[in-house]
Amino acid sequence: MNTIYDPSGIALRTPFIPSSSLELCQLCKALGDWFVANWISTTQTRIKYKHHLSWNALSESASKGCSFCYQLALEGEQRFMGGTIAFKIQHGKSTAFTAEMDGGSPKILVRCDNVEWCVLDVYTMANDPMLQYRIPRSSQKGDTFDPALASTLTSGKSWLKECKTAHAECRIRDRFVPTRLIDVGLPDGSENPRLLDTKQYGISNDVELEYATLSHCWGQTKHITTETDTLKKHEAGIAFSELNRTFQDTVLVTRALGFRYVWIDSLCIVQDSASDWQRESSLMGSVYSGGAINIAADAAEDGDQGFLSKRTPSCFPYTLPDNDSHGMLIMKASKRKRWVEYSGNLRRRAWVFQEYTLSACSIRYNMNGISWECRCGCYYDSEVISEDNQFRRDTRALKNLPMQWCSVSPSSPASKISEVMALWRKLITDYSKKELTFEMDVLSALSGLASLVHTATGDQYLAGIWRCDLPAALQWVPESYDWRSTTYLAPTWSWATCKKSCPIIYPFPSTTQSKVKILDAGITLDGDNPFGRVSDGFLKLKGLVQRGTFKRLSPDSQELQICLQHNETQVRSSHLYEQYDGEVAALPPVWCLQLCVRVRSLEMFPMQIDGSHLYGILFLEEDRRDGTFRRLAYEICGMTDADWHGAVEKIIVIK
């Protein structure tokens, strides 16, 4: 059993043992021989290695158990699922993977369709033949990552201590005591965890009680939850063995970091009580903003996996071409790339987006290591992530967002309120990309952040939109053709009406001139959470409207466009009944509402000589039953004032 040394030459306590259970596909098995042949070659010509020919092939190999294909898929997923590569994957275009030597250093550059996918560091072990060829010996850090080691938890304690003593911004948090907490017992593990009802023990918000919070993926496997018939049992005690792996690891980390209490959603909320869920979910914003630390189980896709288990990277066997000596190479994603990938199971989750933003500091256990992310900095293992790193900038911006809102009050200048609204719209564009297990939670999972904005502005909250931000807040556009949910989630004028994980954007700047007057607005809540689910809503406004008619793009096309009725001006929208194959005459009447305008000046558009401006148009469908309207789409169109000849001012109600 070989001892592993870190770069300073100090022996580490846990040896690296290549795992035979980590399988490789045939293409990956040959990667070691390819690298060795190129590395020790005396010629300057280095041959590219052809890997899988498509993303589908890579994904299939990963699903069949190839550990390295799985690693490649993880490295690229977050970086490219939204750009050119994603487009090519979705449309079945060429996305071949290749590997090549990265200069004169022991690194491999992996490309997908000639776009850099990731950079791999290459290592070997003690006494390996490749040491004579300047391949570095692996360090324990990142190769056999075992977060349960005392050294790893020492890093967490060190970060926490620095955060408490040196980061003034991170010390600012709400004094809040959740309704229930998990008492993890003594640090030595001599006591079983138990569910603590804080009100029964007279613990109020006046008491400064430190607790941790957990962010995790529920996954598909069934795990322990608190329900009406197990509530008293859990208050008496929960055997450690009854907890799933993720909850067990959470208890261990909570104890190791010096905390007595932790908040876990599935144990601290009575899951089969609708009233308890509504009440407690409305308090989740306060729970996470009041917590001393957030534990993010990023490495666990469900509760059975846990996040403290040892993770061994892929090992590649090779044979030296000159003397048939055998050895093993280790390849792992370069640390310099991990921070621009924004990878991790939790980063895709809508609920966790709020939890992460509200928590002053987070200790994150991911597939590659342990990290610390707070309002003042980011750390990976013992490395400080530099100030100019984009990930660090984004992290600080997100975690400091609540602080910015707390500095605003309803009496603040209008310019300050406008800044809050602009930040809210940016937040929504990020939030809309996140995943929800239940799309009915689209507003509930954001309610904690909405509560902060309400405190800052005192404004009326309208199903994801603020009254003072109208009509600018109506200018959202879905980035998916299939965006309408079949379940009622919100009024049609709110972005929250889109189905889950449908990204939206706000294409027009807030400096546009409004062309409508908001007369009234309101919602009907579905429950007690003022920022949660809604069952109805309306928006009453006055503006110029023009009747329109549906027409097909061509006689044999299923895609529709709208023509202004009086002059046949074509106003095409890409989100209107994209695949409608019925009779056009059967569709309800449609109206075009002049929502806003941005005047095209000759300075900005010197080639624009036809006098047209950029109009923001809201397409509305009239309900023949009661005369109300529902939103169909929003488009930006270049039009002249003459195009609106015949438009009438009308008071309309949008549902």
XYZ file of C-alpha atoms in Angstrom:
655
model
C 0.000 0.000 0.000
C 1.674 3.194 -1.196
C 1.902 6.328 0.905
C 0.895 9.527 -0.826
C 2.820 12.751 -0.309
C 1.568 16.270 -0.749
C 3.684 18.801 -2.741
C 5.558 19.868 0.392
C 6.712 16.293 1.002
C 4.684 15.727 4.188
C 3.150 12.251 4.371
C -0.630 12.164 4.512
C -2.470 9.716 6.711
C -4.797 8.116 4.192
C -3.185 6.239 1.272
C -4.570 6.379 -2.222
C -5.869 3.001 -3.344
C -6.954 2.699 -6.993
C -10.462 1.280 -7.045
C -11.108 -1.598 -9.409
C -14.838 -0.947 -9.109
C -14.531 2.230 -11.174
C -15.057 0.971 -14.696
C -13.858 2.603 -17.906
C -15.273 2.260 -21.388
C -12.979 1.027 -24.168
C -12.275 4.554 -25.421
C -11.258 5.710 -21.956
C -9.129 2.642 -21.258
C -6.917 3.519 -24.223
C -6.475 7.124 -23.064
C -3.563 6.222 -20.768
C -1.498 4.601 -23.537
C -2.212 7.565 -25.837
C -1.022 10.098 -23.261
C 2.155 8.160 -22.409
C 3.081 7.672 -26.083
C 2.640 11.395 -26.785
C 4.355 12.530 -23.602
C 7.577 10.557 -24.040
C 7.684 10.969 -27.821
C 10.890 12.566 -29.121
C 9.079 14.121 -32.083
C 7.192 17.375 -32.000
C 4.153 15.837 -33.669
C 1.433 14.980 -31.188
C -1.668 13.117 -32.227
C -5.155 14.122 -31.124
C -7.190 11.442 -29.436
C -10.677 10.819 -30.805
C -13.091 10.166 -27.986
C -16.893 9.750 -28.225
C -18.420 11.140 -31.407
C -21.401 12.820 -29.736
C -22.836 14.021 -26.444
C -25.396 11.218 -26.572
C -22.626 8.631 -26.851
C -20.759 10.206 -23.930
C -23.931 10.289 -21.809
C -24.772 6.687 -22.659
C -21.290 5.559 -21.678
C -21.567 7.466 -18.393
C -24.944 5.881 -17.647
C -23.436 2.433 -18.254
C -20.841 3.024 -15.552
C -17.798 4.639 -17.154
C -16.494 6.838 -14.353
C -14.443 9.084 -16.625
C -17.265 9.719 -19.106
C -19.385 10.635 -16.082
C -16.708 13.085 -14.940
C -16.549 14.678 -18.401
C -20.325 14.984 -18.503
C -20.353 16.716 -15.118
C -17.574 19.109 -16.091
C -19.331 20.310 -19.205
C -22.977 20.158 -18.253
C -23.243 23.410 -16.313
C -20.920 25.312 -18.618
C -22.556 24.530 -21.929
C -26.226 23.710 -21.264
C -27.442 26.986 -22.699
C -25.021 27.973 -25.430
C -23.908 26.923 -28.890
C -22.896 23.436 -27.805
C -26.301 22.879 -26.194
C -28.002 24.002 -29.410
C -25.975 21.530 -31.459
C -26.720 18.739 -29.003
C -30.448 19.462 -29.078
C -30.518 19.495 -32.869
C -28.403 16.386 -33.378
C -25.451 18.201 -34.942
C -21.836 17.082 -34.681
C -20.451 17.292 -31.150
C -17.396 15.030 -31.346
C -15.070 14.907 -28.340
C -11.298 14.998 -28.773
C -8.321 15.136 -26.413
C -4.960 16.771 -27.020
C -1.850 17.618 -25.053
C -2.056 21.019 -23.373
C 1.358 22.531 -24.123
C 4.393 21.158 -22.323
C 2.656 20.551 -18.998
C 1.097 17.259 -17.863
C -2.392 18.331 -18.809
C -4.981 17.190 -21.322
C -7.271 19.613 -23.117
C -10.649 18.063 -23.920
C -12.632 19.706 -26.704
C -16.180 19.297 -27.912
C -16.662 20.388 -31.511
C -13.372 22.349 -31.200
C -14.671 24.268 -28.158
C -12.723 23.846 -24.920
C -14.701 21.501 -22.672
C -12.350 21.072 -19.718
C -8.676 20.761 -18.759
C -7.432 17.631 -16.990
C -4.429 17.447 -14.672
C -2.439 14.212 -15.025
C -0.751 12.559 -12.038
C 0.720 9.220 -11.128
C 1.569 7.431 -7.879
C 4.683 6.725 -5.859
C 7.162 4.349 -7.515
C 5.375 4.630 -10.859
C 7.534 4.371 -14.039
C 6.199 7.711 -15.325
C 7.822 9.619 -12.458
C 11.074 9.537 -14.438
C 9.259 11.395 -17.224
C 8.284 14.332 -14.989
C 4.698 13.293 -14.325
C 3.962 14.631 -10.819
C 3.097 12.356 -7.962
C -0.507 12.761 -6.807
C -1.404 14.505 -3.596
C -4.221 13.263 -1.427
C -6.074 16.531 -1.856
C -8.614 16.140 -4.641
C -7.447 12.636 -5.621
C -8.914 10.623 -2.796
C -11.204 13.284 -1.430
C -12.547 12.158 1.940
C -14.455 14.993 3.624
C -14.832 12.923 6.798
C -11.107 13.351 7.511
C -10.372 15.523 10.498
C -8.213 17.733 8.283
C -11.186 18.592 6.078
C -13.398 19.475 9.003
C -10.536 21.511 10.393
C -10.702 23.594 7.207
C -14.402 24.144 7.823
C -13.765 25.229 11.405
C -11.001 27.565 10.260
C -13.237 29.191 7.628
C -16.079 29.528 10.127
C -13.801 31.146 12.702
C -12.456 33.639 10.161
C -15.971 34.414 8.990
C -17.152 35.087 12.552
C -14.178 37.207 13.576
C -13.103 39.026 10.408
C -16.187 39.335 8.185
C -18.488 42.050 9.473
C -20.947 41.506 6.610
C -21.273 37.796 7.402
C -22.049 38.465 11.072
C -25.147 40.441 10.139
C -28.114 38.084 10.220
C -31.659 38.007 11.508
C -32.217 36.801 15.044
C -34.715 34.035 14.416
C -35.596 30.742 16.085
C -37.369 28.177 13.863
C -40.470 26.392 15.124
C -38.563 23.109 15.209
C -34.897 22.135 15.117
C -32.952 18.894 15.186
C -30.922 18.636 18.393
C -27.893 16.629 17.209
C -26.773 15.786 20.744
C -23.308 15.863 22.253
C -20.225 16.055 19.993
C -19.113 12.561 21.008
C -22.256 11.016 19.518
C -23.413 9.560 22.830
C -26.908 10.981 22.327
C -29.326 10.298 19.496
C -30.665 13.273 17.536
C -34.179 14.427 18.417
C -36.746 16.864 17.114
C -36.981 19.936 19.332
C -40.158 22.046 19.493
C -38.639 25.401 20.421
C -41.930 26.941 21.529
C -42.531 24.159 24.074
C -39.207 25.024 25.658
C -39.932 28.746 25.637
C -37.174 29.558 23.147
C -38.162 32.740 21.313
C -36.537 35.075 18.814
C -35.189 37.082 21.747
C -32.756 34.254 22.409
C -29.553 34.229 20.380
C -29.516 30.585 19.318
C -27.024 29.414 16.707
C -28.063 26.668 14.326
C -27.037 25.226 10.971
C -29.300 24.646 7.971
C -29.185 21.947 5.312
C -29.639 22.271 1.546
C -30.074 18.910 -0.162
C -31.757 17.028 -2.991
C -34.645 14.829 -1.917
C -34.152 12.593 -4.960
C -36.309 9.628 -5.871
C -35.614 7.379 -2.889
C -37.970 7.426 0.086
C -36.375 8.713 3.268
C -37.355 9.536 6.807
C -39.748 12.457 7.251
C -41.747 13.898 10.114
C -45.467 13.265 9.768
C -48.400 13.674 12.114
C -48.125 10.159 13.511
C -44.322 10.307 13.951
C -44.082 13.824 15.413
C -44.072 12.747 19.077
C -41.772 9.816 18.314
C -39.201 12.115 16.698
C -39.422 14.505 19.645
C -38.460 11.608 21.914
C -35.490 10.728 19.729
C -34.407 9.516 16.293
C -31.996 6.615 16.114
C -28.937 7.565 14.079
C -29.421 4.419 11.987
C -32.926 5.582 10.979
C -31.503 8.627 9.220
C -30.505 8.378 5.584
C -26.860 8.892 4.626
C -27.238 12.606 3.855
C -28.902 13.314 7.214
C -26.305 11.219 9.056
C -23.515 13.188 7.387
C -25.308 16.429 8.256
C -25.445 15.466 11.935
C -21.718 14.622 11.889
C -20.750 17.914 10.237
C -23.020 19.931 12.554
C -21.376 18.377 15.609
C -17.864 18.755 14.184
C -18.385 22.456 13.469
C -19.482 23.039 17.056
C -23.232 23.462 16.642
C -25.953 21.754 18.673
C -28.863 22.347 16.290
C -29.603 21.958 12.588
C -32.718 22.680 10.528
C -33.689 19.987 7.975
C -36.851 20.642 5.982
C -38.211 17.092 5.779
C -37.783 16.587 9.538
C -38.702 20.051 10.830
C -41.880 20.452 8.745
C -44.797 18.038 9.229
C -44.986 16.700 5.696
C -48.581 15.398 5.699
C -50.053 18.578 7.203
C -50.991 21.180 4.593
C -51.409 23.882 7.230
C -48.020 23.162 8.814
C -46.321 23.114 5.410
C -47.862 26.439 4.383
C -46.967 28.097 7.672
C -43.423 26.743 7.853
C -42.620 27.227 4.163
C -43.567 30.889 4.532
C -40.911 31.136 7.279
C -38.122 29.467 5.305
C -36.658 32.808 4.301
C -36.182 33.673 7.971
C -34.892 30.163 8.731
C -32.034 30.412 6.236
C -31.211 34.076 6.779
C -31.101 33.434 10.541
C -28.883 30.354 10.339
C -25.233 30.570 11.365
C -24.093 28.320 8.511
C -25.635 26.510 5.557
C -24.465 22.960 4.820
C -24.865 22.247 1.093
C -24.878 18.537 0.223
C -23.940 19.147 -3.399
C -22.418 15.716 -3.957
C -25.585 13.783 -3.079
C -28.236 13.319 -5.757
C -30.557 11.766 -3.169
C -30.633 11.006 0.539
C -29.056 7.555 0.260
C -25.777 8.788 -1.236
C -24.569 11.090 1.489
C -21.793 13.599 0.944
C -18.960 12.428 3.197
C -18.141 9.235 1.333
C -14.695 8.770 -0.224
C -14.563 9.642 -3.912
C -11.784 8.126 -5.990
C -11.031 9.604 -9.424
C -10.654 7.597 -12.605
C -7.387 5.659 -13.002
C -5.947 4.865 -16.427
C -3.659 1.861 -16.941
C -0.802 2.200 -19.431
C 2.131 0.273 -20.821
C 5.431 1.971 -21.657
C 6.093 1.356 -25.360
C 9.842 0.712 -24.945
C 10.041 -1.832 -22.094
C 6.502 -3.065 -21.388
C 6.498 -1.535 -17.889
C 3.020 -1.012 -16.504
C 1.638 1.838 -14.462
C -1.397 3.912 -13.611
C -2.287 7.522 -14.429
C -4.763 9.674 -12.532
C -6.725 12.359 -14.350
C -8.968 14.924 -12.746
C -10.454 18.246 -13.741
C -8.064 21.125 -13.251
C -8.917 23.156 -10.166
C -8.656 26.353 -12.154
C -11.656 25.235 -14.180
C -13.933 24.074 -11.436
C -14.871 27.566 -10.405
C -16.104 28.670 -13.796
C -18.269 25.611 -14.318
C -20.889 26.474 -11.669
C -21.417 22.738 -11.331
C -23.257 20.768 -8.676
C -26.603 19.113 -8.126
C -27.930 21.880 -5.885
C -27.119 24.798 -8.176
C -29.927 23.668 -10.463
C -32.600 23.627 -7.739
C -35.083 26.484 -7.276
C -35.567 26.038 -3.527
C -31.803 25.955 -2.986
C -31.379 29.155 -5.010
C -33.283 30.994 -2.265
C -31.583 29.080 0.552
C -28.139 29.866 -0.848
C -28.876 33.548 -1.399
C -30.283 34.093 2.087
C -27.506 32.234 3.931
C -24.594 34.464 4.897
C -22.133 31.584 4.530
C -22.268 28.110 2.998
C -19.964 25.125 3.337
C -20.394 23.110 0.167
C -19.547 19.438 -0.245
C -19.289 18.665 -3.958
C -17.861 15.867 -6.061
C -14.401 17.440 -6.220
C -13.848 18.765 -2.734
C -15.065 21.102 -0.059
C -15.609 24.829 -0.517
C -16.632 27.828 1.523
C -18.702 30.605 -0.009
C -19.755 33.671 1.958
C -20.482 37.374 1.532
C -16.790 38.213 1.746
C -14.954 35.448 -0.054
C -14.650 31.990 -1.577
C -12.255 29.208 -0.622
C -11.535 25.828 -2.153
C -9.654 23.485 0.189
C -6.855 25.787 1.384
C -6.919 27.971 -1.733
C -8.409 31.459 -1.742
C -10.324 32.128 -4.950
C -8.996 35.373 -6.424
C -10.963 38.615 -6.498
C -11.028 38.703 -10.303
C -12.595 35.229 -10.575
C -16.062 35.441 -12.151
C -17.463 32.771 -9.845
C -16.325 34.714 -6.793
C -17.838 37.932 -8.136
C -21.146 36.217 -8.862
C -21.168 34.545 -5.450
C -20.567 37.787 -3.590
C -23.179 39.612 -5.658
C -25.811 36.974 -4.911
C -25.052 36.575 -1.216
C -24.903 40.341 -0.687
C -28.240 40.907 -2.407
C -30.240 40.681 0.864
C -27.841 43.206 2.406
C -28.514 45.644 -0.430
C -32.253 45.309 0.021
C -31.996 45.756 3.787
C -30.358 49.145 3.209
C -33.523 50.367 1.445
C -36.775 51.461 3.076
C -40.181 52.534 1.703
C -39.123 56.159 2.272
C -35.980 55.776 0.143
C -35.663 57.850 -3.055
C -37.435 56.512 -6.128
C -34.066 55.814 -7.724
C -33.237 53.361 -4.913
C -36.565 51.578 -5.329
C -35.907 51.359 -9.080
C -32.553 49.712 -8.373
C -34.299 47.116 -6.209
C -36.760 46.389 -9.014
C -33.968 46.021 -11.575
C -32.177 43.573 -9.267
C -35.431 41.662 -8.777
C -35.907 41.259 -12.526
C -32.324 40.012 -12.857
C -32.950 37.616 -9.981
C -36.066 36.282 -11.723
C -34.171 35.582 -14.949
C -31.707 33.450 -12.940
C -34.409 31.802 -10.835
C -36.515 30.836 -13.851
C -33.749 28.493 -15.048
C -33.866 26.432 -11.857
C -35.616 23.102 -11.436
C -38.692 22.385 -9.325
C -40.052 18.973 -8.464
C -43.518 20.503 -8.066
C -44.212 23.466 -10.328
C -46.900 24.636 -7.890
C -43.980 25.754 -5.680
C -42.791 28.364 -8.188
C -43.832 31.264 -5.927
C -43.373 29.507 -2.573
C -39.725 28.722 -3.335
C -39.119 32.454 -3.823
C -41.274 33.758 -0.974
C -38.395 34.401 1.435
C -36.663 36.716 -1.028
C -39.982 38.365 -1.904
C -40.549 39.063 1.784
C -37.236 40.941 1.941
C -38.158 43.104 -1.044
C -41.547 43.850 0.499
C -39.871 44.963 3.726
C -37.505 47.170 1.730
C -40.104 48.797 -0.521
C -43.470 48.308 1.189
C -44.852 47.565 -2.264
C -47.736 45.305 -3.280
C -46.618 41.841 -4.387
C -48.521 40.412 -7.335
C -47.577 36.775 -7.976
C -43.890 37.386 -8.677
C -44.308 40.984 -9.882
C -44.250 44.257 -7.940
C -46.929 46.938 -8.404
C -44.385 49.766 -8.612
C -42.531 47.873 -11.368
C -45.500 47.890 -13.726
C -45.648 47.977 -16.684
C -41.898 47.206 -17.067
C -42.371 43.895 -15.246
C -44.783 42.714 -17.967
C -42.031 42.654 -20.595
C -40.846 39.107 -19.894
C -40.306 36.666 -22.750
C -39.959 32.871 -22.357
C -36.905 31.310 -23.984
C -38.755 28.101 -24.779
C -41.399 27.363 -27.384
C -43.210 25.029 -25.007
C -43.654 27.389 -22.070
C -47.306 27.271 -21.062
C -48.106 25.199 -18.001
C -51.299 23.155 -18.022
C -51.650 23.822 -14.273
C -52.802 27.196 -12.944
C -49.740 28.753 -11.326
C -50.341 32.501 -11.668
C -52.237 35.055 -13.782
C -51.165 35.036 -17.427
C -49.472 38.431 -17.064
C -46.983 37.051 -14.522
C -43.796 35.202 -15.500
C -44.772 32.632 -12.848
C -47.397 31.248 -15.222
C -44.604 29.522 -17.180
C -44.007 25.841 -16.609
C -41.101 24.837 -14.391
C -37.521 25.317 -15.597
C -38.594 27.627 -18.432
C -36.009 30.446 -18.636
C -37.341 33.961 -19.179
C -35.626 37.208 -20.144
C -36.468 40.912 -20.018
C -35.357 42.127 -23.472
C -36.271 45.815 -23.161
C -34.391 48.255 -20.911
C -36.303 49.899 -18.091
C -35.739 53.306 -19.735
C -38.567 52.743 -22.219
C -41.549 55.074 -22.215
C -44.680 53.514 -20.774
C -47.767 53.707 -22.989
C -50.297 52.309 -20.502
C -51.763 53.402 -17.186
C -52.177 50.837 -14.425
C -55.599 51.342 -12.835
C -55.847 48.421 -10.431
C -54.348 45.031 -9.667
C -54.886 42.233 -7.196
C -54.432 38.550 -6.448
C -56.243 35.873 -4.459
C -53.944 33.860 -2.227
C -54.091 30.081 -2.025
C -53.080 29.766 1.627
C -51.695 32.050 4.317
C -48.335 32.885 2.759
C -48.660 36.435 1.342
C -45.809 35.672 -1.049
C -46.803 32.113 -1.913
C -49.316 30.317 -4.098
C -52.208 32.169 -5.723
C -55.541 30.971 -7.092
C -56.534 34.064 -9.092
C -55.428 37.530 -10.089
C -56.270 40.488 -12.296
C -54.621 43.523 -13.843
C -56.736 46.492 -14.940
C -55.131 49.034 -17.245
C -55.838 51.658 -19.882
C -53.970 51.809 -23.172
C -54.071 51.882 -26.966
C -55.198 48.610 -28.489
C -55.540 47.428 -32.047
C -57.538 44.443 -33.219
C -55.515 41.748 -34.909
C -56.160 38.622 -36.903
C -54.322 35.324 -37.010
C -52.787 34.220 -40.276
C -50.525 31.334 -41.181
C -46.972 32.042 -42.297
C -47.759 29.949 -45.370
C -50.719 27.797 -46.448
C -49.056 24.585 -45.249
C -47.466 26.034 -42.081
C -48.698 25.409 -38.552
C -46.958 28.554 -37.271
C -49.078 31.672 -36.925
C -48.517 35.390 -37.154
C -50.726 38.340 -36.264
C -51.741 41.092 -38.641
C -53.024 44.440 -37.428
C -56.563 44.495 -38.699
C -56.826 47.867 -40.378
C -53.700 47.803 -42.575
C -52.472 44.187 -42.660
C -49.216 45.140 -40.897
C -47.591 41.834 -40.013
C -46.498 41.485 -36.402
C -44.993 38.065 -35.903
C -44.567 36.447 -32.505
C -42.532 33.302 -31.955
C -44.597 32.167 -28.974
C -48.135 32.075 -30.388
C -49.730 28.680 -30.937
C -46.496 27.438 -32.520
C -47.928 24.168 -33.771
C -51.608 25.029 -34.132
C -53.198 22.781 -36.734
C -56.857 23.742 -36.276
C -58.982 26.291 -38.083
C -57.637 29.822 -37.677
C -61.164 31.200 -37.658
C -61.898 29.170 -34.530
C -59.309 31.048 -32.469
C -60.554 33.738 -30.047
C -60.206 37.422 -31.005
C -56.733 38.842 -30.459
C -55.722 42.366 -29.487
C -52.357 44.147 -29.657
C -51.692 46.423 -26.679
C -49.128 49.200 -27.052
C -47.270 48.600 -23.793
C -44.150 50.746 -24.161
C -41.954 52.403 -26.756
C -38.305 53.194 -27.210
C -37.792 56.045 -29.659
C -35.111 55.404 -32.249
C -32.957 58.515 -32.484
C -30.865 59.274 -35.548
C -27.795 59.298 -33.301
C -28.440 55.715 -32.211
C -29.804 54.452 -35.524
C -28.347 56.668 -38.305
C -29.594 54.293 -41.013
C -33.164 54.417 -39.704
C -35.002 56.858 -41.980
C -38.551 55.510 -42.012
C -39.519 57.094 -38.687
C -40.152 53.789 -36.954
C -39.670 53.135 -33.258
C -39.265 50.012 -31.157
C -42.627 49.122 -29.669
C -43.206 46.642 -26.892
C -46.456 44.910 -27.788
C -48.489 42.693 -25.512
C -50.624 40.213 -27.446
C -53.907 39.491 -25.705
C -56.609 36.925 -26.295
C -60.165 37.954 -25.469
C -62.376 35.649 -23.448
C -65.736 35.635 -25.195
C -67.509 34.704 -21.967
C -66.754 37.727 -19.783
C -64.754 40.125 -21.957
C -61.548 39.748 -19.933
C -58.217 39.057 -21.570
C -55.298 36.712 -21.118
C -51.744 37.269 -22.176
C -50.486 35.380 -25.223
C -47.020 36.803 -25.812
C -44.795 39.865 -25.765
C -42.734 41.049 -28.691
C -40.535 43.995 -29.637
C -41.451 45.311 -33.075
C -40.161 48.140 -35.243
C -43.247 50.123 -36.259
C -44.249 53.605 -37.312
C -46.946 55.773 -35.784
C -48.991 55.200 -38.936
C -49.141 51.482 -38.149
C -51.248 52.352 -35.127
C -53.809 54.328 -37.107
C -57.192 53.138 -35.985
C -56.050 52.070 -32.514
C -58.457 52.965 -29.721
C -57.921 53.711 -26.065
C -59.527 50.990 -24.034
C -59.779 49.860 -20.426
C -59.075 46.150 -20.226
C -58.781 43.541 -17.502
C -56.141 40.823 -17.927
C -56.566 37.632 -15.886
